[in-house]
Short mmCIF file of C-alpha atoms in Angstrom, two decimals:
data_model
loop_
_atom_site.label_atom_id
_atom_site.label_comp_id
_atom_site.label_asym_id
_atom_site.label_seq_id
_atom_site.Cartn_x
_atom_site.Cartn_y
_atom_site.Cartn_z
CA MET A 1 27.57 -204.05 -12.79
CA LYS A 2 25.56 -207.33 -12.42
CA LEU A 3 28.85 -209.18 -11.80
CA ASN A 4 29.61 -206.87 -9.02
CA LYS A 5 26.33 -207.35 -7.36
CA VAL A 6 26.79 -211.07 -7.59
CA SER A 7 30.26 -210.76 -5.97
CA LEU A 8 28.78 -208.58 -3.16
CA THR A 9 25.99 -211.18 -2.54
CA ILE A 10 28.60 -213.93 -2.20
CA ILE A 11 30.84 -211.88 0.07
CA PHE A 12 27.78 -210.93 2.21
CA ALA A 13 26.69 -214.89 2.31
CA CYS A 14 30.35 -215.81 3.48
CA CYS A 15 30.14 -213.18 6.19
CA MET A 16 26.84 -214.37 7.29
CA ILE A 17 28.15 -218.02 7.31
CA LEU A 18 31.03 -216.99 9.57
CA LEU A 19 28.83 -215.02 11.91
CA ILE A 20 26.49 -217.83 12.30
CA HIS A 21 29.42 -220.19 12.85
CA PHE A 22 30.99 -218.07 15.62
CA PHE A 23 27.64 -217.51 17.37
CA TYR A 24 26.55 -221.17 17.03
CA THR A 25 29.99 -222.46 18.25
CA SER A 26 30.05 -220.20 21.28
CA ASP A 27 26.49 -220.70 22.28
CA LEU A 28 26.59 -224.42 21.78
CA GLU A 29 29.73 -224.80 23.85
CA LYS A 30 28.26 -222.81 26.77
CA ARG A 31 25.08 -224.89 26.76
CA THR A 32 27.11 -228.07 26.61
CA GLN A 33 29.46 -227.08 29.32
CA ARG A 34 26.50 -226.16 31.55
CA LEU A 35 25.23 -229.64 30.97
CA HIS A 36 28.51 -231.10 31.81
CA ARG A 37 28.62 -229.40 35.18
CA GLU A 38 24.92 -230.22 36.04
CA MET A 39 25.26 -233.93 35.19
CA GLY A 40 28.39 -234.44 37.03
CA LYS A 41 27.18 -232.91 40.17
CA PHE A 42 23.78 -234.83 39.86
CA ILE A 43 25.55 -238.19 39.30
CA LEU A 44 27.70 -237.66 42.48
CA THR A 45 24.71 -236.52 44.51
CA PHE A 46 22.87 -239.57 43.35
CA VAL A 47 25.82 -241.82 44.35
CA ASP A 48 25.91 -240.10 47.88
CA GLU A 49 22.23 -240.56 48.21
CA ARG A 50 22.60 -244.26 47.41
CA VAL A 51 25.40 -244.68 50.00
CA ARG A 52 23.41 -243.10 52.73
CA ALA A 53 20.27 -245.22 51.78
CA LEU A 54 22.41 -248.33 52.37
CA GLY A 55 23.33 -247.21 55.80
CA ILE A 56 27.14 -247.33 55.39
CA SER A 57 28.96 -244.79 57.42
CA SER A 58 32.56 -245.57 56.48
CA LEU A 59 34.44 -247.32 53.78
CA ASP A 60 37.10 -250.11 53.80
CA PHE A 61 38.77 -252.12 51.26
CA SER A 62 36.29 -255.01 51.45
CA ASN A 63 33.60 -252.81 50.08
CA GLU A 64 35.85 -251.54 47.03
CA GLU A 65 34.16 -253.95 44.47
CA PHE A 66 30.73 -253.14 45.67
CA PHE A 67 30.96 -249.37 45.28
CA SER A 68 32.77 -249.84 41.96
CA ASP A 69 29.80 -251.67 40.69
CA LEU A 70 27.48 -249.01 42.00
CA ILE A 71 29.49 -246.23 40.39
CA ILE A 72 29.63 -248.15 37.10
CA SER A 73 25.85 -248.81 37.10
CA ILE A 74 24.90 -245.31 37.82
CA SER A 75 27.31 -243.87 35.17
CA ASP A 76 26.24 -246.20 32.57
CA TYR A 77 22.69 -245.24 33.19
CA PHE A 78 23.49 -241.50 32.68
CA ASP A 79 26.14 -241.95 29.90
CA LEU A 80 24.62 -240.19 26.86
CA GLU A 81 26.75 -241.53 24.15
CA GLU A 82 25.40 -239.19 21.43
CA VAL A 83 25.59 -236.07 23.52
CA SER A 84 28.30 -236.51 26.10
CA GLY A 85 30.60 -239.25 27.67
CA ILE A 86 31.42 -240.08 31.25
CA LEU A 87 34.88 -240.86 32.74
CA VAL A 88 35.28 -242.12 36.30
CA PHE A 89 38.89 -242.69 37.63
CA ASP A 90 40.88 -242.88 40.99
CA THR A 91 41.78 -239.51 42.04
CA MET A 92 45.10 -240.69 43.41
CA THR A 93 46.31 -243.19 40.91
CA GLY A 94 44.32 -242.47 37.80
CA ALA A 95 43.01 -246.04 37.66
CA LEU A 96 39.93 -246.18 35.31
CA ILE A 97 36.69 -247.06 36.98
CA TYR A 98 34.26 -246.28 34.22
CA PRO A 99 34.10 -247.13 31.25
CA SER A 100 35.19 -250.61 32.67
CA GLY A 101 35.19 -252.47 29.44
CA THR A 102 37.93 -250.26 27.76
CA ILE A 103 41.39 -251.71 26.93
CA LYS A 104 43.06 -248.80 28.82
CA ARG A 105 43.08 -249.15 32.59
CA SER A 106 44.15 -245.73 33.60
CA ALA A 107 42.81 -242.30 32.42
CA PRO A 108 44.48 -240.40 29.81
CA GLN A 109 47.71 -238.48 31.12
CA ASP A 110 46.36 -235.10 29.83
CA ILE A 111 43.02 -235.52 31.63
CA PHE A 112 44.78 -236.81 34.71
CA SER A 113 47.02 -233.79 34.80
CA ALA A 114 44.19 -231.29 34.25
CA THR A 115 42.16 -232.48 37.06
CA GLY A 116 45.02 -232.59 39.63
CA GLU A 117 44.20 -229.27 41.27
CA GLY A 118 40.74 -228.17 42.69
CA ILE A 119 37.69 -230.06 43.66
CA GLU A 120 35.66 -229.24 40.43
CA GLY A 121 36.34 -227.14 37.33
CA GLU A 122 36.33 -226.96 33.54
CA ILE A 123 38.57 -228.76 31.24
CA ARG A 124 39.48 -227.71 27.68
CA LEU A 125 41.72 -229.98 25.64
CA GLU A 126 42.55 -230.20 21.97
CA ASP A 127 40.04 -232.94 21.26
CA ARG A 128 37.45 -232.42 23.91
CA PHE A 129 36.18 -230.17 26.77
CA GLY A 130 34.20 -231.03 29.78
CA TYR A 131 33.72 -230.62 33.46
CA PHE A 132 35.13 -232.70 36.59
CA VAL A 133 33.95 -233.13 40.09
CA LYS A 134 35.95 -234.91 42.82
CA TYR A 135 34.09 -237.36 45.34
CA SER A 136 36.37 -237.60 48.31
CA PRO A 137 34.44 -240.44 50.25
CA LEU A 138 35.24 -242.80 47.32
CA ASN A 139 38.49 -240.92 46.40
CA MET A 140 37.31 -240.76 42.89
CA THR A 141 36.98 -238.20 39.98
CA LEU A 142 34.18 -237.91 37.61
CA MET A 143 34.43 -236.14 34.41
CA VAL A 144 31.55 -235.47 32.00
CA TYR A 145 32.89 -234.47 28.57
CA THR A 146 32.29 -234.04 24.88
CA LEU A 147 34.32 -234.62 21.88
CA LYS A 148 34.60 -231.58 19.71
CA SER A 149 34.44 -233.65 16.48
CA ASP A 150 31.18 -235.08 17.59
CA LEU A 151 29.70 -231.75 18.81
CA PHE A 152 30.43 -229.77 15.48
CA VAL A 153 30.08 -232.54 12.91
CA VAL A 154 26.77 -231.16 11.53
CA ARG A 155 28.25 -227.79 11.72
CA ASN A 156 31.50 -228.71 9.80
CA GLN A 157 29.29 -230.50 7.25
CA LEU A 158 27.18 -227.48 6.59
CA LEU A 159 30.19 -225.29 6.27
CA VAL A 160 31.87 -227.68 3.82
CA LEU A 161 28.87 -227.92 1.81
CA ALA A 162 28.28 -224.08 1.70
CA ALA A 163 32.11 -223.57 0.66
CA VAL A 164 31.68 -226.04 -2.02
CA LEU A 165 28.54 -224.30 -3.42
CA ILE A 166 30.31 -220.98 -3.28
CA PHE A 167 33.35 -222.38 -4.99
CA LEU A 168 31.20 -223.91 -7.75
CA TYR A 169 29.28 -220.85 -8.07
CA ALA A 170 32.57 -218.73 -8.32
CA LEU A 171 33.78 -221.13 -11.01
CA ILE A 172 30.42 -220.60 -12.96
CA LEU A 173 30.88 -216.87 -12.56
CA LEU A 174 34.43 -217.01 -13.84
CA PHE A 175 33.53 -219.34 -16.78
CA MET A 176 30.63 -216.80 -17.79
CA ASP A 177 33.02 -213.83 -17.29
CA LEU A 178 35.53 -215.43 -19.69
CA ARG A 179 32.86 -216.19 -22.22
CA ILE A 180 31.46 -212.65 -22.08
CA ARG A 181 34.99 -211.31 -22.39
CA ARG A 182 35.66 -213.58 -25.33
CA ARG A 183 32.78 -212.36 -27.14
CA PHE A 184 33.29 -208.72 -26.13
CA ALA A 185 36.75 -208.93 -27.42
CA VAL A 186 35.22 -209.80 -30.79
CA VAL A 187 33.09 -206.66 -30.61
CA LEU A 188 35.98 -204.44 -29.60
CA LYS A 189 38.15 -205.88 -32.48
CA VAL A 190 35.45 -205.05 -35.01
CA MET A 191 35.09 -201.66 -33.49
CA LYS A 192 38.91 -201.09 -33.54
CA ASN A 193 39.03 -202.09 -37.35
CA CYS A 194 36.06 -199.75 -38.15
CA PHE A 195 37.88 -196.73 -36.30
CA GLU A 196 41.08 -197.55 -38.06
CA ARG A 197 39.50 -197.41 -41.49
CA ALA A 198 37.67 -194.28 -40.47
CA PHE A 199 38.61 -191.32 -42.63
CA VAL A 200 40.66 -193.47 -44.99
CA LYS A 201 38.21 -195.89 -46.81
CA ARG A 202 35.68 -194.66 -49.20
CA GLY A 203 32.03 -195.00 -48.76
CA LYS A 204 30.67 -195.07 -45.29
CA LEU A 205 32.64 -193.46 -42.43
CA LEU A 206 32.19 -196.29 -40.02
CA GLU A 207 30.58 -199.73 -40.22
CA SER A 208 27.78 -201.30 -38.28
CA ILE A 209 28.34 -204.48 -36.21
CA GLU A 210 26.24 -207.65 -36.34
CA PRO A 211 24.57 -208.94 -33.01
CA GLN A 212 26.45 -211.53 -31.18
CA GLY A 213 23.48 -213.38 -29.67
CA GLU A 214 24.21 -212.17 -26.13
CA SER A 215 21.88 -209.79 -24.54
CA ARG A 216 24.57 -207.85 -22.63
CA ILE A 217 26.74 -207.61 -25.51
CA ASP A 218 23.97 -206.77 -27.96
CA ASP A 219 23.11 -203.84 -25.70
CA VAL A 220 26.78 -202.46 -26.51
CA VAL A 221 26.37 -203.36 -30.15
CA THR A 222 23.20 -201.51 -30.42
CA SER A 223 24.50 -198.47 -28.80
CA TYR A 224 27.44 -198.62 -31.11
CA ASN A 225 25.38 -198.95 -34.24
CA THR A 226 23.22 -195.95 -33.00
CA MET A 227 26.41 -194.11 -32.63
CA VAL A 228 27.53 -195.00 -36.20
CA MET A 229 24.21 -193.82 -37.58
CA LYS A 230 24.55 -190.45 -35.76
CA ALA A 231 28.25 -190.17 -36.88
CA GLU A 232 27.30 -190.62 -40.38
CA LYS A 233 24.64 -188.00 -40.18
CA ILE A 234 26.88 -185.47 -38.33
CA PHE A 235 29.74 -185.98 -40.69
CA GLY A 236 27.45 -185.76 -43.75
CA GLN A 237 26.26 -182.42 -42.43
CA MET A 238 29.77 -181.27 -41.71
CA GLU A 239 30.85 -182.36 -45.19
CA ASN A 240 28.13 -180.25 -46.87
CA ARG A 241 28.87 -177.34 -44.60
CA ILE A 242 32.62 -177.48 -45.48
CA HIS A 243 31.76 -177.77 -49.17
CA THR A 244 29.51 -174.60 -48.67
CA LEU A 245 32.12 -172.79 -46.83
CA PHE A 246 34.69 -173.35 -49.53
CA GLN A 247 32.26 -172.30 -52.21
CA GLN A 248 31.52 -169.17 -50.32
CA ARG A 249 35.28 -168.72 -49.76
CA GLU A 250 35.69 -168.69 -53.62
CA ASN A 251 32.79 -166.35 -54.12
CA LEU A 252 34.09 -163.92 -51.52
CA LYS A 253 37.52 -164.11 -53.27
CA LYS A 254 35.83 -163.08 -56.59
CA ILE A 255 33.62 -160.40 -54.90
CA ILE A 256 36.52 -158.76 -53.25
CA ALA A 257 38.61 -158.83 -56.46
CA LEU A 258 35.76 -157.26 -58.41
CA TYR A 259 35.22 -154.67 -55.70
CA LYS A 260 38.86 -153.60 -55.90
CA LYS A 261 38.73 -153.54 -59.49
CA TYR A 262 35.57 -151.61 -60.02
CA SER A 263 35.35 -149.50 -56.79
CA GLN A 264 36.71 -146.04 -56.69
CA SER A 265 40.42 -145.59 -56.08
CA GLU A 266 41.38 -145.38 -52.32
CA ALA A 267 43.89 -142.72 -53.12
CA VAL A 268 42.64 -139.36 -52.00
CA LEU A 269 44.99 -137.26 -54.18
CA LYS A 270 44.94 -137.84 -58.05
CA ILE A 271 47.91 -136.37 -59.79
CA SER A 272 47.14 -134.60 -63.15
CA GLU A 273 49.59 -133.25 -65.72
CA LYS A 274 49.15 -129.69 -64.23
CA ASN A 275 50.60 -130.41 -60.76
CA ILE A 276 52.70 -133.52 -61.24
CA SER A 277 55.78 -131.34 -61.58
CA ASP A 278 55.09 -129.83 -58.26
CA LEU A 279 55.36 -133.23 -56.49
CA GLU A 280 58.39 -135.20 -56.21
CA SER A 281 59.42 -138.20 -54.09
CA LYS A 282 60.75 -137.00 -50.74
CA ARG A 283 61.38 -138.01 -47.20
CA GLN A 284 59.11 -136.43 -44.46
CA LYS A 285 57.56 -137.30 -41.18
CA ILE A 286 54.33 -139.07 -41.15
CA SER A 287 51.99 -140.88 -38.95
CA SER A 288 50.64 -144.35 -40.16
CA LEU A 289 47.47 -145.84 -38.90
CA SER A 290 46.68 -149.55 -39.82
CA ILE A 291 43.04 -150.65 -39.32
CA GLU A 292 41.65 -154.22 -39.50
CA LEU A 293 38.13 -155.61 -39.00
CA VAL A 294 38.85 -158.85 -37.31
CA ASN A 295 35.55 -160.44 -37.30
CA TYR A 296 33.70 -159.01 -40.52
CA LEU A 297 33.23 -162.56 -42.00
CA GLU A 298 31.82 -164.27 -38.86
CA PRO A 299 28.32 -165.42 -40.20
CA ILE A 300 29.70 -166.80 -43.42
CA ASP A 301 26.64 -168.88 -44.12
CA GLY A 302 24.33 -165.86 -44.33
CA LEU A 303 26.67 -163.34 -46.26
CA TYR A 304 25.31 -161.66 -49.42
CA PRO A 305 27.94 -160.22 -51.82
CA GLN A 306 26.11 -156.82 -52.36
CA VAL A 307 25.66 -156.42 -48.46
CA ILE A 308 29.49 -156.97 -47.91
CA THR A 309 30.26 -154.56 -50.76
CA ASN A 310 27.79 -151.80 -49.62
CA GLU A 311 29.01 -151.84 -45.90
CA LEU A 312 32.78 -151.73 -46.73
CA SER A 313 32.11 -149.02 -49.16
CA ALA A 314 30.44 -146.99 -46.30
CA LEU A 315 33.36 -147.51 -44.15
CA TYR A 316 35.76 -146.45 -46.85
CA ASN A 317 33.72 -143.30 -47.62
CA PHE A 318 33.82 -142.26 -44.01
CA VAL A 319 37.56 -142.93 -43.55
CA LYS A 320 38.31 -141.11 -46.82
CA SER A 321 36.32 -138.06 -45.69
CA GLN A 322 37.63 -138.10 -42.22
CA ALA A 323 41.25 -138.48 -43.50
CA VAL A 324 41.06 -135.71 -46.27
CA GLY A 325 39.54 -133.38 -43.70
CA VAL A 326 42.66 -133.22 -41.59
CA GLY A 327 45.16 -133.56 -44.60
CA GLY A 328 45.62 -137.16 -44.70
CA MET A 329 44.93 -139.99 -47.10
CA ILE A 330 44.11 -143.62 -47.41
CA ASN A 331 47.65 -145.13 -48.50
CA PHE A 332 46.33 -148.52 -49.53
CA SER A 333 43.56 -150.99 -48.64
CA TYR A 334 42.48 -154.50 -49.50
CA GLY A 335 39.15 -156.14 -48.23
CA TYR A 336 38.86 -155.42 -44.51
CA PHE A 337 42.30 -153.67 -44.02
CA LEU A 338 43.07 -150.03 -44.46
CA ASN A 339 46.28 -147.99 -44.07
CA ILE A 340 45.91 -144.25 -43.47
CA VAL A 341 48.60 -141.71 -43.62
CA TYR A 342 48.50 -138.40 -41.77
CA GLY A 343 50.98 -135.81 -42.58
CA ALA A 344 51.09 -136.53 -46.36
CA PRO A 345 51.25 -135.06 -48.99
CA THR A 346 51.53 -131.96 -46.79
CA ALA A 347 53.84 -132.41 -43.83
CA ASP A 348 52.06 -131.78 -40.44
CA GLU A 349 53.69 -131.68 -37.12
CA GLN A 350 50.32 -132.56 -35.58
CA SER A 351 50.07 -135.72 -37.68
CA PHE A 352 50.35 -138.11 -34.63
CA MET A 353 47.49 -136.36 -32.66
CA LYS A 354 45.35 -136.18 -35.76
CA ALA A 355 45.85 -139.97 -36.18
CA ILE A 356 44.71 -140.71 -32.73
CA GLU A 357 41.66 -138.42 -33.02
CA GLY A 358 40.91 -140.15 -36.47
CA SER A 359 41.15 -143.47 -34.94
CA GLN A 360 38.70 -142.42 -32.12
CA GLN A 361 36.16 -141.21 -34.83
CA ILE A 362 36.50 -144.54 -36.75
CA LEU A 363 35.90 -146.42 -33.74
CA LYS A 364 32.78 -144.32 -32.72
CA TRP A 365 31.41 -144.76 -36.42
CA ILE A 366 31.85 -148.64 -36.21
CA GLU A 367 30.17 -148.66 -32.73
CA GLY A 368 27.20 -146.57 -34.10
CA ARG A 369 27.02 -148.79 -37.24
CA ASN A 370 26.89 -151.99 -35.14
CA SER A 371 23.86 -150.69 -33.12
CA SER A 372 21.95 -149.07 -35.97
CA GLU A 373 20.09 -149.98 -39.16
CA LYS A 374 23.35 -149.64 -41.17
CA ASN A 375 24.24 -153.13 -39.80
CA VAL A 376 22.46 -155.06 -42.51
CA SER A 377 24.63 -158.06 -42.33
CA GLY A 378 24.12 -158.39 -38.67
CA VAL A 379 27.80 -158.66 -38.01
CA LYS A 380 29.06 -156.47 -35.15
CA TRP A 381 32.51 -155.29 -36.26
CA GLU A 382 35.60 -155.03 -33.99
CA ALA A 383 38.43 -153.08 -35.07
CA LYS A 384 42.12 -153.33 -34.24
CA MET A 385 44.53 -150.58 -34.95
CA GLY A 386 48.24 -150.13 -35.09
CA LEU A 387 49.90 -146.71 -34.94
CA SER A 388 53.40 -145.59 -35.89
CA HIS A 389 55.30 -142.25 -36.40
CA GLY A 390 58.44 -141.74 -38.39
CA THR A 391 60.18 -140.84 -41.50
CA SER A 392 58.58 -142.13 -44.80
CA VAL A 393 59.27 -141.84 -48.41
CA ALA A 394 56.28 -140.04 -49.95
CA GLY A 395 55.71 -139.52 -53.71
CA THR A 396 53.86 -140.57 -56.83
CA VAL A 397 53.13 -144.14 -57.83
CA GLY A 398 51.25 -144.05 -61.13
CA ASP A 399 48.78 -141.31 -60.94
CA SER A 400 48.45 -141.54 -57.00
CA TYR A 401 50.48 -140.16 -54.09
CA VAL A 402 51.53 -142.82 -51.55
CA GLY A 403 53.67 -143.16 -48.43
CA LEU A 404 56.17 -146.08 -48.06
CA GLY A 405 58.71 -147.10 -45.56
CA VAL A 406 59.36 -148.21 -42.07
CA ALA A 407 56.56 -146.22 -40.40
CA VAL A 408 54.10 -147.93 -42.48
CA GLU A 409 55.57 -151.38 -41.82
CA GLU A 410 55.58 -150.59 -38.08
CA SER A 411 52.01 -149.49 -38.07
CA MET A 412 51.18 -152.98 -39.30
CA ARG A 413 53.32 -154.72 -36.85
CA MET A 414 51.60 -152.68 -34.02
CA LEU A 415 48.30 -153.86 -35.52
CA GLY A 416 49.52 -157.40 -34.84
CA TYR A 417 50.38 -156.55 -31.20
CA ALA A 418 46.81 -155.11 -30.81
CA GLY A 419 45.33 -158.36 -31.82
CA GLN A 420 47.81 -160.33 -29.57
CA TYR A 421 47.00 -158.35 -26.33
CA GLY A 422 43.40 -157.85 -27.11
CA VAL A 423 43.33 -154.07 -27.15
CA THR A 424 42.00 -151.48 -29.71
CA LEU A 425 45.06 -149.24 -30.31
CA VAL A 426 48.85 -150.01 -30.05
CA THR A 427 51.88 -147.78 -30.82
CA ASN A 428 55.56 -147.71 -30.40
CA ALA A 429 55.93 -143.92 -30.75
CA GLU A 430 57.16 -143.25 -27.20
CA GLU A 431 58.43 -139.73 -28.13
CA GLN A 432 55.16 -138.53 -29.44
CA LEU A 433 53.33 -139.98 -26.38
CA SER A 434 55.26 -137.62 -24.01
CA THR A 435 53.44 -134.69 -25.55
CA LEU A 436 50.11 -136.37 -25.46
CA LYS A 437 47.44 -134.47 -23.16
CA ASP A 438 43.99 -135.45 -24.15
CA PHE A 439 44.24 -139.16 -24.24
CA LYS A 440 45.57 -141.78 -21.53
CA PHE A 441 47.96 -144.40 -22.38
CA ARG A 442 49.96 -147.27 -20.65
CA LYS A 443 52.99 -149.44 -21.45
CA LEU A 444 51.89 -152.69 -22.47
CA ASP A 445 55.11 -154.59 -22.74
CA VAL A 446 58.69 -154.71 -23.74
CA VAL A 447 59.20 -156.51 -27.18
CA GLN A 448 61.74 -157.14 -29.89
CA ASP A 449 62.11 -154.50 -32.59
CA ALA A 450 61.82 -155.09 -36.32
CA THR A 451 65.41 -156.20 -36.67
CA GLY A 452 65.08 -158.79 -33.74
CA GLU A 453 68.26 -157.38 -32.12
CA GLY A 454 66.91 -154.48 -30.04
CA ARG A 455 64.10 -154.13 -27.55
CA ILE A 456 61.33 -151.36 -27.76
CA ASN A 457 58.37 -150.43 -25.55
CA ILE A 458 54.74 -150.69 -27.00
CA PHE A 459 51.91 -148.71 -25.50
CA GLU A 460 48.04 -148.89 -25.53
CA ILE A 461 46.26 -145.79 -26.20
CA PHE A 462 42.79 -145.54 -24.49
CA LEU A 463 40.32 -144.24 -27.07
CA GLN A 464 37.68 -144.67 -24.43
CA GLU A 465 38.76 -143.74 -20.90
CA PRO A 466 37.59 -146.33 -18.27
CA GLU A 467 37.01 -145.43 -14.66
CA GLN A 468 39.81 -145.50 -12.04
CA ILE A 469 42.42 -145.56 -14.87
CA GLU A 470 45.05 -143.82 -12.77
CA ASN A 471 45.10 -146.48 -10.08
CA ALA A 472 44.80 -149.34 -12.71
CA VAL A 473 47.77 -148.04 -14.74
CA LYS A 474 49.98 -147.76 -11.62
CA LEU A 475 49.01 -151.23 -10.63
CA TYR A 476 49.78 -152.54 -14.16
CA TYR A 477 53.09 -150.78 -14.26
CA HIS A 478 54.08 -152.23 -10.97
CA GLY A 479 52.97 -155.77 -12.13
CA LEU A 480 54.90 -155.35 -15.23
CA ASP A 481 58.05 -154.45 -13.33
CA MET A 482 57.61 -157.38 -11.01
CA PHE A 483 57.11 -159.71 -14.04
CA LEU A 484 60.40 -158.35 -15.77
CA GLU A 485 62.25 -158.91 -12.39
CA GLY A 486 60.90 -162.52 -12.11
CA LYS A 487 58.68 -161.79 -9.12
CA TYR A 488 55.76 -163.62 -10.63
CA ASP A 489 53.68 -164.02 -7.43
CA ILE A 490 53.51 -160.39 -6.74
CA ALA A 491 52.95 -159.63 -10.51
CA VAL A 492 49.84 -162.08 -10.62
CA PHE A 493 48.35 -160.19 -7.56
CA ASP A 494 48.81 -156.86 -9.28
CA PHE A 495 47.42 -157.99 -12.64
CA LYS A 496 44.32 -159.66 -11.00
CA LYS A 497 43.71 -156.19 -9.16
CA VAL A 498 43.83 -154.37 -12.67
CA ASN A 499 41.54 -157.01 -14.08
CA GLN A 500 39.01 -156.41 -11.45
CA ILE A 501 39.35 -152.60 -11.66
CA PHE A 502 38.62 -152.66 -15.45
CA ASP A 503 36.11 -155.48 -15.12
CA GLY A 504 37.94 -157.56 -17.58
CA ASP A 505 41.38 -156.43 -19.05
CA ASN A 506 43.08 -158.62 -21.79
CA PRO A 507 46.60 -157.63 -21.26
CA SER A 508 46.44 -158.38 -17.55
CA LEU A 509 44.93 -161.83 -18.21
CA LEU A 510 47.66 -162.53 -20.85
CA PHE A 511 50.30 -161.72 -18.13
CA ILE A 512 48.63 -163.87 -15.53
CA LYS A 513 48.68 -166.91 -17.88
CA ARG A 514 52.39 -166.21 -18.49
CA CYS A 515 53.16 -165.84 -14.78
CA GLU A 516 51.28 -168.93 -13.81
CA ARG A 517 53.16 -170.97 -16.58
CA LEU A 518 56.49 -169.62 -15.40
CA ILE A 519 55.75 -170.48 -11.75
CA LYS A 520 54.58 -173.94 -12.62
CA ASN A 521 57.88 -174.47 -14.47
CA GLU A 522 60.17 -173.37 -11.68
#
């Protein structure tokens, strides 16, 4: 920054010198030319007065020598060699009258040609400029002139001196800049070596740099060393935090394992010797609901094992009671994941509707827990759910009754789509949705089926009905159709409208990003 200021100062100084030069030259030439004109006219006026004072009325050749001596004496008197020169010559022949002692006997050809026209006027030649006046009684021309080299000698010397000083100053700056660059290159090389060894060598993360003995470089060195100290401190804190996180992770694994080992069985129906003969493995229609708490371990630093166990137990107990109340059961669970089956062990044609109602009740319980004293850990749970309906193999495994098959696997796949699209409940049971009356839904997207060979529709079921849902769903469907047809500009417009109506809609935002990416790649 300092070097830039110096450079600007030099440029400004050069501009000032040039400005002064032009103004000085122009003004000096004008004043000198005025002096030429006034002096030439004054000399001729003086000659004319001398002629009249002598009482001569006419001229002849016998008086030529007398008048030449008169003109020479007057011109010599007024000739200011340091300021300007005087040249007198015959108007017709160019014979030189004054100065009389020169080797040349006639006026220079360029001057004689320049004074050929007019009675008086300015003359500008390559080496001089001046003013000429013709005196017809004596048939002579008088020219007062100044050589340019004599007029601007001081100016030229000053300009040369200033140019030399600026050149020397520029050389000094260049030398200082190269010297600073060389020293700074050493600092950068040390920094580069330090960063190349970072995360590889043992001991300190980065190394400090010794001062270089240059104030400007030492400022950088000091800042770098301060950064090294801060980096060491931050990375030390991160190392301790990572170590703590790994330790807590191992503790949580042990806690969940102990919880699963010693907590009550998640299976609702226990099989005894009295009724085991009545239950056999069979295929039946079920509705499978998979639930996952996506953020129950967020404040990992402040978790207490007993708090986690108690809160998860409260959720499991509620889900068990709700499922048993409508003829369902917890199929299996681990940690923060549950799979609930409706329509087993007793088949139920209303299992799909009961699964939706059950998911709504579970969501209300979670929201109530988040804002009440039951939330001991301070973590506000967020649930994602996947729902599927289909044929499943239901039967006994050990002493428990469970459901297995495609329906269960599909509900887990729908759970993944719920997380991907940022909604609460996703299903692929399009046939069952056609009979749904009490809940609103919308088609989210068209995706690949489990085999990867076909395409299926996935739907979002609104457990909480937002305002203006009818208009929003229509706009969403139109935007989805435009997206599938490749009309991305129109699709973006529709999805933005939906996002505005819902005051934030994750599926719409997802499609907007897709459209913008596709538009950019076109």
